[in-house]
Amino acid sequence: MTNKMWGGRFQSGPDAIMEEINASIGFDKRLFRQDIAGSKAHAAMLAKQGIISKADARQIRKGLDQVQAEIEAGRFTFSRALEDIHLNIESRLKSMIGAAAGRLHTARSRNDQVALDFRLYVRDTIDHLDGQLKDLQLALSEKAETHAATVMPGFTHLQVAQPVTFGHHLLAYVEMLARDRARLADARRRMNENPLGAAALAGTSFAIDRQMTTRDLGFDRPTRNSLDTVADRDFVLETLSACAICATHLSRFAEEIVIWSTSQFRFVKLSDKFTTGSSIMPQKRNPDAAELVRAKPGRIIGALVALLTIMKGLPLTYSKDMQEDKEPAFDAFDSLSLAIAATTGMVKDMTPDAAEMRKAAASGFSTATDLADWLVQKLKMPFRDAHHVTGRLVAMAEKSAVDLADLPLETMQSIEPRITKDVYKVLSVESSVASRRSFGGTAPTNVQREARRWLKTLRA
Ligand code: ARG
């Protein structure tokens, strides 16, 4: 059966199909700033080396500034027939300045040009994401300082395990984000090499100065092998991989926000800035923003897998396959940036309910480990025996449906006669968290110190 809608689109035959599959202008137009910056640096270098005249270089620079102004003002007409951003800009330049425009592409190919543009774009993206991640770390650290002593249950297997503090929990994410930033910084360091001058794949016979464009464009050094230079997309893969891990962290936090704001948990409240009502159930407040942050790794991990799959098995050097690197990467970067912004907004917006969290922290015999530790410290019991005695006491508390702290002393002594009333001191959630002063532990004094340390570093 013929499909009218799709059939109609290709009516004009092979030329139209080729244009449609070949063109990248629809998405690579967002590289215009990087493309223009690269062309200006290239033209300046060509003039300095005497490959083009100073007058031509000046015209090229002025023309490129004008093209940039037109694009920024939305006055530029992009043409699909001109395939991509590189040819669109060059063609407009030609209509402005004539013959000199044709000299710009001397000693250059679109292969090193696109490698340059995309590197510059990814580098800018990393800087942008890094700033956003820092803001999120700040928001988390500020909340953590406020809630250094706010007790909440710590979970393993999503079962109440031991009391911790809300501040300690938030600082766990500050650590994750620090690793995310370090991974992005590492990718940036490795990618910061200038591809310009590799030309199509073999280098060029013109006496270019790659050190000059390297300096002008803020790179650390020129790339060392022209074949590798035009065939390489590691810089995108590494960045996407760092983005995928970061998105995974954000999705874990988002899931916690979803859980915490249920009526079963009630640990935190989000205002209607980050929630929506239901069109039919008036009582509902749905954590949509958190759910969407939870979902974003779908497309971000997808982008990483897409590009790995595109690059896998590609023979050296450039193949048009590599044009497929951009759409998923742009989408992943945009999605992550939005997810970070939404998470930062939610952190600032959320109000923890200290009473609910404390109540939950005291449930599930969460101080059983404190009891066992007391038996070890005060009665010199081997930990394994203490674990066994505590297990029996928990069973008794469970049977009479009371907390450990509410078990009468005589009941405790029926299991272990040497237990004294001193034990009750360690059974409260407050004393439990206060006692965990080991380095990296949840004691409020530790958490406050860590939050302040982070704030100082982040504000520096
Ligand atoms: N639009 C192309 C891309 O994104 C630019 C490079 C084209 N090079 C070529 N030899 N056709 O990869």
CSV table of C-alpha atoms and ligand atoms in Angstrom, one decimal:
chain,number,residue,atom,x,y,z
A,1,MET,CA,0.0,0.0,0.0
A,2,THR,CA,1.3,3.4,-0.8
A,3,ASN,CA,1.6,5.9,2.0
A,4,LYS,CA,0.4,9.2,0.8
A,5,MET,CA,2.1,11.3,3.4
A,6,TRP,CA,5.5,9.8,3.0
A,7,GLY,CA,5.1,9.1,-0.7
A,8,GLY,CA,4.4,12.7,-1.3
A,9,ARG,CA,7.5,13.9,0.4
A,10,PHE,CA,9.8,12.0,-2.0
A,11,GLN,CA,7.7,12.8,-5.1
A,12,SER,CA,10.5,14.9,-6.6
A,13,GLY,CA,12.7,11.8,-6.9
A,14,PRO,CA,16.3,10.9,-6.1
A,15,ASP,CA,17.6,14.4,-5.8
A,16,ALA,CA,15.2,15.3,-3.1
A,17,ILE,CA,15.9,12.0,-1.3
A,18,MET,CA,19.6,12.6,-1.5
A,19,GLU,CA,19.3,16.1,-0.2
A,20,GLU,CA,17.1,15.0,2.7
A,21,ILE,CA,19.5,12.2,3.8
A,22,ASN,CA,22.6,14.2,3.2
A,23,ALA,CA,21.9,17.5,4.7
A,24,SER,CA,22.8,18.3,8.3
A,25,ILE,CA,22.0,22.0,8.4
A,26,GLY,CA,18.8,21.2,10.3
A,27,PHE,CA,20.8,20.4,13.4
A,28,ASP,CA,24.4,21.5,12.8
A,29,LYS,CA,23.3,25.2,12.5
A,30,ARG,CA,23.8,25.4,16.2
A,31,LEU,CA,27.6,25.2,15.6
A,32,PHE,CA,27.6,28.6,13.9
A,33,ARG,CA,29.5,30.4,16.6
A,34,GLN,CA,32.2,27.8,16.7
A,35,ASP,CA,32.4,27.6,12.9
A,36,ILE,CA,32.9,31.3,12.7
A,37,ALA,CA,35.4,31.4,15.5
A,38,GLY,CA,37.4,28.7,13.7
A,39,SER,CA,37.2,30.4,10.4
A,40,LYS,CA,38.5,33.7,11.8
A,41,ALA,CA,41.4,32.0,13.5
A,42,HIS,CA,42.2,30.1,10.2
A,43,ALA,CA,42.0,33.2,8.1
A,44,ALA,CA,44.3,35.2,10.5
A,45,MET,CA,46.8,32.3,10.4
A,46,LEU,CA,46.7,32.1,6.5
A,47,ALA,CA,47.4,35.8,6.3
A,48,LYS,CA,50.2,35.8,8.8
A,49,GLN,CA,51.8,32.9,6.9
A,50,GLY,CA,51.4,34.9,3.6
A,51,ILE,CA,49.1,32.2,2.2
A,52,ILE,CA,46.3,34.8,1.6
A,53,SER,CA,46.7,38.6,1.6
A,54,LYS,CA,46.1,40.7,4.7
A,55,ALA,CA,43.3,42.5,2.8
A,56,ASP,CA,41.5,39.3,2.1
A,57,ALA,CA,41.8,38.2,5.7
A,58,ARG,CA,40.3,41.5,6.9
A,59,GLN,CA,37.4,41.2,4.5
A,60,ILE,CA,36.8,37.6,5.6
A,61,ARG,CA,36.8,38.6,9.3
A,62,LYS,CA,34.4,41.5,8.8
A,63,GLY,CA,32.2,39.4,6.6
A,64,LEU,CA,32.1,36.6,9.2
A,65,ASP,CA,31.2,39.1,11.9
A,66,GLN,CA,28.3,40.2,9.8
A,67,VAL,CA,27.2,36.6,9.1
A,68,GLN,CA,27.2,35.9,12.9
A,69,ALA,CA,25.1,39.1,13.5
A,70,GLU,CA,22.6,37.9,10.9
A,71,ILE,CA,22.3,34.5,12.4
A,72,GLU,CA,22.0,35.8,15.9
A,73,ALA,CA,19.3,38.3,14.8
A,74,GLY,CA,17.4,35.5,13.1
A,75,ARG,CA,17.9,37.2,9.7
A,76,PHE,CA,19.9,34.4,8.1
A,77,THR,CA,18.3,32.0,5.6
A,78,PHE,CA,19.6,28.5,6.0
A,79,SER,CA,19.5,26.4,2.9
A,80,ARG,CA,19.2,22.7,2.9
A,81,ALA,CA,20.6,22.6,-0.6
A,82,LEU,CA,23.8,23.9,0.9
A,83,GLU,CA,24.0,20.8,3.1
A,84,ASP,CA,25.6,22.0,6.3
A,85,ILE,CA,26.6,24.9,8.5
A,86,HIS,CA,30.0,25.2,6.9
A,87,LEU,CA,28.8,25.6,3.3
A,88,ASN,CA,25.9,27.8,4.4
A,89,ILE,CA,28.2,30.3,6.1
A,90,GLU,CA,30.8,30.2,3.3
A,91,SER,CA,28.1,30.7,0.6
A,92,ARG,CA,26.7,33.8,2.5
A,93,LEU,CA,30.2,35.1,2.9
A,94,LYS,CA,30.8,34.8,-0.8
A,95,SER,CA,27.6,36.8,-1.6
A,96,MET,CA,28.9,39.5,0.8
A,97,ILE,CA,32.6,39.8,0.0
A,98,GLY,CA,33.0,37.9,-3.3
A,99,ALA,CA,36.3,36.3,-4.3
A,100,ALA,CA,38.1,36.6,-1.0
A,101,ALA,CA,35.5,34.2,0.5
A,102,GLY,CA,36.8,31.5,-1.8
A,103,ARG,CA,40.3,31.8,-0.3
A,104,LEU,CA,39.1,31.0,3.3
A,105,HIS,CA,39.0,27.3,2.6
A,106,THR,CA,42.7,27.1,1.6
A,107,ALA,CA,44.6,24.4,3.5
A,108,ARG,CA,41.4,23.3,5.2
A,109,SER,CA,38.7,20.6,4.6
A,110,ARG,CA,35.3,20.2,6.1
A,111,ASN,CA,36.7,17.2,7.8
A,112,ASP,CA,39.1,19.1,10.1
A,113,GLN,CA,36.6,22.0,10.1
A,114,VAL,CA,33.8,19.9,11.6
A,115,ALA,CA,36.2,18.2,14.0
A,116,LEU,CA,37.2,21.6,15.2
A,117,ASP,CA,33.6,23.0,15.4
A,118,PHE,CA,32.3,20.1,17.4
A,119,ARG,CA,35.3,20.1,19.7
A,120,LEU,CA,34.8,23.7,20.5
A,121,TYR,CA,31.1,23.1,21.0
A,122,VAL,CA,31.7,20.1,23.4
A,123,ARG,CA,34.3,22.2,25.3
A,124,ASP,CA,31.8,25.0,25.7
A,125,THR,CA,29.1,22.5,26.8
A,126,ILE,CA,31.4,21.0,29.4
A,127,ASP,CA,32.1,24.5,30.9
A,128,HIS,CA,28.4,25.2,31.0
A,129,LEU,CA,27.5,21.9,32.6
A,130,ASP,CA,30.3,22.4,35.1
A,131,GLY,CA,28.9,25.7,36.3
A,132,GLN,CA,25.5,24.2,36.6
A,133,LEU,CA,26.8,21.2,38.6
A,134,LYS,CA,28.6,23.6,40.9
A,135,ASP,CA,25.4,25.5,41.6
A,136,LEU,CA,23.6,22.2,42.4
A,137,GLN,CA,26.4,21.2,44.8
A,138,LEU,CA,26.0,24.6,46.5
A,139,ALA,CA,22.3,24.2,46.9
A,140,LEU,CA,22.8,20.7,48.3
A,141,SER,CA,25.5,21.9,50.7
A,142,GLU,CA,23.5,24.8,52.0
A,143,LYS,CA,20.6,22.4,52.7
A,144,ALA,CA,23.0,20.0,54.3
A,145,GLU,CA,24.4,22.6,56.6
A,146,THR,CA,20.9,23.5,57.8
A,147,HIS,CA,20.0,19.9,58.3
A,148,ALA,CA,23.3,18.5,59.6
A,149,ALA,CA,21.4,17.2,62.7
A,150,THR,CA,18.0,16.4,61.2
A,151,VAL,CA,17.6,12.7,61.7
A,152,MET,CA,16.2,10.4,58.9
A,153,PRO,CA,16.3,6.7,58.3
A,154,GLY,CA,19.2,5.4,56.3
A,155,PHE,CA,18.2,2.6,54.0
A,156,THR,CA,19.7,-0.6,52.5
A,157,HIS,CA,17.4,-2.6,50.3
A,158,LEU,CA,14.9,0.3,50.8
A,159,GLN,CA,14.5,-1.2,54.3
A,160,VAL,CA,15.2,1.0,57.3
A,161,ALA,CA,18.8,0.2,58.3
A,162,GLN,CA,20.3,2.8,60.7
A,163,PRO,CA,19.5,6.4,61.5
A,164,VAL,CA,21.5,9.0,59.5
A,165,THR,CA,21.0,12.7,59.1
A,166,PHE,CA,19.3,14.4,56.1
A,167,GLY,CA,22.4,16.6,55.7
A,168,HIS,CA,24.6,13.5,55.4
A,169,HIS,CA,22.3,12.1,52.7
A,170,LEU,CA,22.4,15.3,50.7
A,171,LEU,CA,26.2,15.4,50.9
A,172,ALA,CA,26.4,12.0,49.4
A,173,TYR,CA,25.1,13.6,46.2
A,174,VAL,CA,27.6,16.4,46.5
A,175,GLU,CA,30.3,13.7,46.4
A,176,MET,CA,28.8,12.1,43.3
A,177,LEU,CA,28.5,15.4,41.5
A,178,ALA,CA,32.2,16.2,42.4
A,179,ARG,CA,33.2,13.0,40.5
A,180,ASP,CA,30.9,14.0,37.6
A,181,ARG,CA,32.7,17.3,37.4
A,182,ALA,CA,36.1,15.6,37.6
A,183,ARG,CA,35.1,13.3,34.8
A,184,LEU,CA,34.0,16.2,32.6
A,185,ALA,CA,37.2,18.1,33.5
A,186,ASP,CA,39.2,15.1,32.5
A,187,ALA,CA,37.5,14.7,29.2
A,188,ARG,CA,38.0,18.4,28.6
A,189,ARG,CA,41.7,18.2,29.3
A,190,ARG,CA,42.2,15.3,26.9
A,191,MET,CA,40.1,16.8,24.1
A,192,ASN,CA,41.7,20.2,24.3
A,193,GLU,CA,43.9,19.7,21.2
A,194,ASN,CA,43.6,21.6,17.9
A,195,PRO,CA,42.4,19.5,15.0
A,196,LEU,CA,42.7,22.4,12.5
A,197,GLY,CA,45.4,21.7,9.9
A,198,ALA,CA,44.7,18.0,9.5
A,199,ALA,CA,42.8,19.1,6.4
A,200,ALA,CA,41.0,16.3,4.6
A,201,LEU,CA,43.0,13.5,6.2
A,202,ALA,CA,46.7,13.8,5.2
A,203,GLY,CA,47.7,17.3,6.3
A,204,THR,CA,48.5,20.0,3.8
A,205,SER,CA,51.3,21.2,1.5
A,206,PHE,CA,50.7,24.8,2.6
A,207,ALA,CA,53.1,26.3,5.2
A,208,ILE,CA,50.4,26.6,7.9
A,209,ASP,CA,51.1,27.4,11.5
A,210,ARG,CA,49.1,25.1,13.7
A,211,GLN,CA,50.6,26.6,16.9
A,212,MET,CA,49.1,29.9,16.1
A,213,THR,CA,45.5,28.6,15.6
A,214,THR,CA,46.1,26.5,18.7
A,215,ARG,CA,46.8,29.6,20.8
A,216,ASP,CA,44.0,31.6,19.2
A,217,LEU,CA,41.4,29.0,19.9
A,218,GLY,CA,42.5,28.2,23.4
A,219,PHE,CA,43.8,24.7,22.8
A,220,ASP,CA,46.8,23.2,24.7
A,221,ARG,CA,48.5,21.8,21.6
A,222,PRO,CA,47.8,20.6,18.0
A,223,THR,CA,46.7,17.0,17.5
A,224,ARG,CA,49.7,14.8,16.3
A,225,ASN,CA,48.2,12.6,13.6
A,226,SER,CA,46.1,13.9,10.8
A,227,LEU,CA,44.4,10.6,10.1
A,228,ASP,CA,43.4,10.2,13.8
A,229,THR,CA,42.3,13.8,13.9
A,230,VAL,CA,39.5,13.6,11.3
A,231,ALA,CA,38.5,10.1,12.3
A,232,ASP,CA,38.2,10.7,16.1
A,233,ARG,CA,35.1,11.3,18.1
A,234,ASP,CA,36.4,10.1,21.4
A,235,PHE,CA,35.9,13.6,22.8
A,236,VAL,CA,32.1,13.2,22.3
A,237,LEU,CA,32.1,9.7,23.6
A,238,GLU,CA,33.9,10.6,26.7
A,239,THR,CA,31.7,13.5,27.4
A,240,LEU,CA,28.5,11.6,26.7
A,241,SER,CA,29.8,8.9,29.0
A,242,ALA,CA,30.4,11.4,31.8
A,243,CYS,CA,26.9,12.8,31.1
A,244,ALA,CA,25.3,9.4,31.3
A,245,ILE,CA,26.9,8.7,34.7
A,246,CYS,CA,25.8,12.2,35.9
A,247,ALA,CA,22.2,11.7,34.6
A,248,THR,CA,22.2,8.3,36.5
A,249,HIS,CA,23.1,10.1,39.7
A,250,LEU,CA,20.4,12.7,39.2
A,251,SER,CA,17.8,10.0,38.4
A,252,ARG,CA,18.6,8.2,41.7
A,253,PHE,CA,18.0,11.5,43.6
A,254,ALA,CA,14.9,12.1,41.6
A,255,GLU,CA,13.6,8.7,42.5
A,256,GLU,CA,14.2,9.5,46.2
A,257,ILE,CA,12.3,12.7,45.9
A,258,VAL,CA,9.4,10.7,44.3
A,259,ILE,CA,9.5,8.2,47.2
A,260,TRP,CA,10.0,10.9,49.9
A,261,SER,CA,7.0,13.0,48.8
A,262,THR,CA,4.5,10.1,48.8
A,263,SER,CA,1.8,10.1,51.5
A,264,GLN,CA,3.4,6.9,52.8
A,265,PHE,CA,6.7,8.6,53.5
A,266,ARG,CA,6.0,12.3,53.8
A,267,PHE,CA,9.7,13.1,54.3
A,268,VAL,CA,9.7,16.2,52.0
A,269,LYS,CA,7.2,18.5,50.4
A,270,LEU,CA,7.6,20.2,47.1
A,271,SER,CA,5.7,23.3,46.3
A,272,ASP,CA,3.6,23.6,43.2
A,273,LYS,CA,6.6,25.2,41.4
A,274,PHE,CA,7.8,21.6,40.7
A,275,THR,CA,4.6,19.6,41.0
A,276,THR,CA,1.4,19.4,39.1
A,277,GLY,CA,-2.2,18.7,40.2
A,278,SER,CA,-4.3,16.0,38.7
A,279,SER,CA,-7.2,17.0,36.3
A,280,ILE,CA,-9.5,14.6,38.1
A,281,MET,CA,-8.1,14.0,41.6
A,282,PRO,CA,-8.1,17.4,43.5
A,283,GLN,CA,-6.0,16.1,46.4
A,284,LYS,CA,-3.0,15.1,44.2
A,285,ARG,CA,0.4,16.8,44.0
A,286,ASN,CA,2.5,14.9,41.5
A,287,PRO,CA,6.3,15.2,41.4
A,288,ASP,CA,6.4,15.5,37.6
A,289,ALA,CA,9.7,17.3,37.5
A,290,ALA,CA,11.4,14.6,39.6
A,291,GLU,CA,9.8,11.9,37.4
A,292,LEU,CA,11.2,13.5,34.3
A,293,VAL,CA,14.7,13.9,35.8
A,294,ARG,CA,14.4,10.2,36.6
A,295,ALA,CA,13.5,9.4,33.0
A,296,LYS,CA,16.2,11.5,31.3
A,297,PRO,CA,19.0,8.9,31.4
A,298,GLY,CA,16.8,7.0,28.8
A,299,ARG,CA,17.9,9.5,26.1
A,300,ILE,CA,21.3,10.4,27.5
A,301,ILE,CA,22.5,6.8,27.8
A,302,GLY,CA,20.8,6.2,24.5
A,303,ALA,CA,22.9,8.9,22.9
A,304,LEU,CA,26.1,7.3,24.2
A,305,VAL,CA,25.1,3.9,22.9
A,306,ALA,CA,24.0,5.4,19.6
A,307,LEU,CA,27.4,7.1,19.0
A,308,LEU,CA,29.4,4.0,20.1
A,309,THR,CA,27.4,2.0,17.6
A,310,ILE,CA,28.0,4.6,14.9
A,311,MET,CA,31.7,4.6,15.5
A,312,LYS,CA,32.2,0.9,15.9
A,313,GLY,CA,33.8,-0.7,12.9
A,314,LEU,CA,34.3,2.5,10.9
A,315,PRO,CA,37.4,2.3,8.8
A,316,LEU,CA,39.8,5.3,9.0
A,317,THR,CA,39.3,8.1,8.3
A,318,TYR,CA,36.2,10.3,8.0
A,319,SER,CA,33.0,8.7,6.8
A,320,LYS,CA,29.7,10.4,6.5
A,321,ASP,CA,28.4,8.1,9.2
A,322,MET,CA,30.1,10.5,11.6
A,323,GLN,CA,27.6,13.2,10.7
A,324,GLU,CA,25.2,11.2,12.8
A,325,ASP,CA,27.2,12.1,15.9
A,326,LYS,CA,25.5,15.4,16.5
A,327,GLU,CA,21.8,15.0,17.0
A,328,PRO,CA,22.0,12.5,19.9
A,329,ALA,CA,24.8,14.5,21.5
A,330,PHE,CA,22.9,17.8,21.3
A,331,ASP,CA,19.9,16.1,22.7
A,332,ALA,CA,21.8,14.5,25.5
A,333,PHE,CA,23.6,17.8,26.5
A,334,ASP,CA,20.3,19.7,26.4
A,335,SER,CA,18.5,17.1,28.5
A,336,LEU,CA,21.3,16.9,31.1
A,337,SER,CA,21.4,20.7,31.4
A,338,LEU,CA,17.6,20.8,31.9
A,339,ALA,CA,17.8,17.9,34.4
A,340,ILE,CA,20.5,19.7,36.5
A,341,ALA,CA,18.4,22.9,36.5
A,342,ALA,CA,15.3,21.1,37.6
A,343,THR,CA,17.1,19.2,40.3
A,344,THR,CA,18.7,22.4,41.6
A,345,GLY,CA,15.2,24.0,41.6
A,346,MET,CA,13.8,21.1,43.6
A,347,VAL,CA,16.6,21.1,46.1
A,348,LYS,CA,15.9,24.8,46.9
A,349,ASP,CA,12.2,24.2,46.9
A,350,MET,CA,11.9,21.2,49.1
A,351,THR,CA,10.8,21.4,52.7
A,352,PRO,CA,11.8,18.4,54.8
A,353,ASP,CA,9.4,17.2,57.5
A,354,ALA,CA,11.8,16.6,60.4
A,355,ALA,CA,9.1,15.0,62.6
A,356,GLU,CA,8.1,12.5,60.0
A,357,MET,CA,11.7,11.6,59.2
A,358,ARG,CA,12.5,11.2,62.8
A,359,LYS,CA,9.5,8.9,63.4
A,360,ALA,CA,10.5,6.7,60.4
A,361,ALA,CA,14.1,6.7,61.6
A,362,ALA,CA,13.1,5.2,64.9
A,363,SER,CA,11.0,2.5,63.3
A,364,GLY,CA,12.2,-0.9,62.2
A,365,PHE,CA,14.5,-1.4,65.2
A,366,SER,CA,17.0,1.0,63.5
A,367,THR,CA,19.2,1.2,66.6
A,368,ALA,CA,19.7,-2.5,66.9
A,369,THR,CA,23.3,-2.1,65.8
A,370,ASP,CA,23.8,0.5,68.6
A,371,LEU,CA,22.5,-2.1,71.1
A,372,ALA,CA,24.9,-4.7,69.8
A,373,ASP,CA,27.8,-2.2,69.9
A,374,TRP,CA,26.9,-1.4,73.5
A,375,LEU,CA,27.1,-5.1,74.4
A,376,VAL,CA,30.5,-5.3,72.8
A,377,GLN,CA,31.9,-2.1,74.4
A,378,LYS,CA,30.4,-2.5,77.9
A,379,LEU,CA,30.2,-6.2,78.4
A,380,LYS,CA,33.2,-7.1,76.2
A,381,MET,CA,31.1,-9.6,74.2
A,382,PRO,CA,32.4,-10.8,70.9
A,383,PHE,CA,30.4,-8.9,68.2
A,384,ARG,CA,29.0,-12.2,66.8
A,385,ASP,CA,27.5,-13.0,70.3
A,386,ALA,CA,26.2,-9.5,70.7
A,387,HIS,CA,24.6,-9.8,67.3
A,388,HIS,CA,22.8,-12.9,68.4
A,389,VAL,CA,21.6,-11.4,71.7
A,390,THR,CA,20.4,-8.3,69.9
A,391,GLY,CA,18.5,-10.5,67.4
A,392,ARG,CA,16.7,-12.2,70.3
A,393,LEU,CA,15.8,-8.8,71.8
A,394,VAL,CA,14.5,-7.5,68.5
A,395,ALA,CA,12.3,-10.6,68.2
A,396,MET,CA,10.9,-10.0,71.6
A,397,ALA,CA,10.2,-6.3,70.8
A,398,GLU,CA,8.6,-7.3,67.5
A,399,LYS,CA,6.4,-9.9,69.3
A,400,SER,CA,5.1,-7.3,71.8
A,401,ALA,CA,4.9,-4.7,69.1
A,402,VAL,CA,7.2,-2.1,70.8
A,403,ASP,CA,10.4,-0.3,69.9
A,404,LEU,CA,13.7,-1.6,71.3
A,405,ALA,CA,13.8,1.5,73.6
A,406,ASP,CA,10.5,0.5,75.1
A,407,LEU,CA,11.5,-3.0,76.1
A,408,PRO,CA,11.5,-3.2,79.9
A,409,LEU,CA,14.9,-3.8,81.6
A,410,GLU,CA,13.7,-7.1,83.1
A,411,THR,CA,12.8,-8.4,79.6
A,412,MET,CA,16.3,-7.4,78.4
A,413,GLN,CA,17.9,-9.0,81.4
A,414,SER,CA,16.0,-12.3,80.8
A,415,ILE,CA,18.1,-12.6,77.7
A,416,GLU,CA,21.4,-11.1,79.0
A,417,PRO,CA,21.5,-10.6,82.8
A,418,ARG,CA,24.4,-8.1,82.7
A,419,ILE,CA,22.5,-5.5,80.7
A,420,THR,CA,21.9,-2.3,82.8
A,421,LYS,CA,19.6,0.7,82.3
A,422,ASP,CA,22.6,2.4,80.9
A,423,VAL,CA,21.8,0.7,77.6
A,424,TYR,CA,18.7,3.0,77.0
A,425,LYS,CA,21.1,5.9,76.3
A,426,VAL,CA,22.3,4.4,73.0
A,427,LEU,CA,18.8,3.4,71.8
A,428,SER,CA,17.6,6.8,70.8
A,429,VAL,CA,18.1,7.8,67.2
A,430,GLU,CA,19.8,11.0,68.3
A,431,SER,CA,22.5,9.2,70.3
A,432,SER,CA,22.8,6.7,67.5
A,433,VAL,CA,23.8,9.4,64.9
A,434,ALA,CA,25.8,11.4,67.4
A,435,SER,CA,28.0,8.3,68.1
A,436,ARG,CA,28.9,7.8,64.4
A,437,ARG,CA,31.9,10.1,64.5
A,438,SER,CA,34.2,7.9,62.4
A,439,PHE,CA,35.7,9.8,59.5
A,440,GLY,CA,33.0,10.1,56.8
A,441,GLY,CA,30.3,9.0,59.3
A,442,THR,CA,26.9,10.6,59.9
A,443,ALA,CA,27.4,12.3,63.3
A,444,PRO,CA,26.0,15.9,63.1
A,445,THR,CA,29.4,17.3,64.1
A,446,ASN,CA,30.9,15.6,61.0
A,447,VAL,CA,28.1,16.6,58.7
A,448,GLN,CA,28.3,20.2,59.8
A,449,ARG,CA,32.1,20.3,59.3
A,450,GLU,CA,31.8,18.6,55.8
A,451,ALA,CA,29.0,21.0,54.7
A,452,ARG,CA,31.0,24.0,55.7
A,453,ARG,CA,34.1,22.6,54.0
A,454,TRP,CA,32.1,22.1,50.8
A,455,LEU,CA,30.6,25.6,51.0
A,456,LYS,CA,34.0,27.1,51.4
A,457,THR,CA,35.5,25.2,48.4
A,458,LEU,CA,32.5,25.9,46.2
A,459,ARG,CA,32.3,29.6,47.1
A,460,ALA,CA,36.1,30.1,46.7
B,1,ARG,N1,28.3,17.9,7.8
B,1,ARG,C1,29.4,17.1,7.8
B,1,ARG,C2,29.5,16.4,9.2
B,1,ARG,O1,28.8,16.8,10.1
B,1,ARG,C3,30.7,17.9,7.7
B,1,ARG,C4,31.8,17.2,7.1
B,1,ARG,C5,31.6,16.8,5.7
B,1,ARG,N2,32.7,16.2,5.1
B,1,ARG,C6,32.7,15.6,4.0
B,1,ARG,N3,33.8,15.1,3.5
B,1,ARG,N4,31.5,15.4,3.4
B,1,ARG,O2,30.2,15.4,9.4
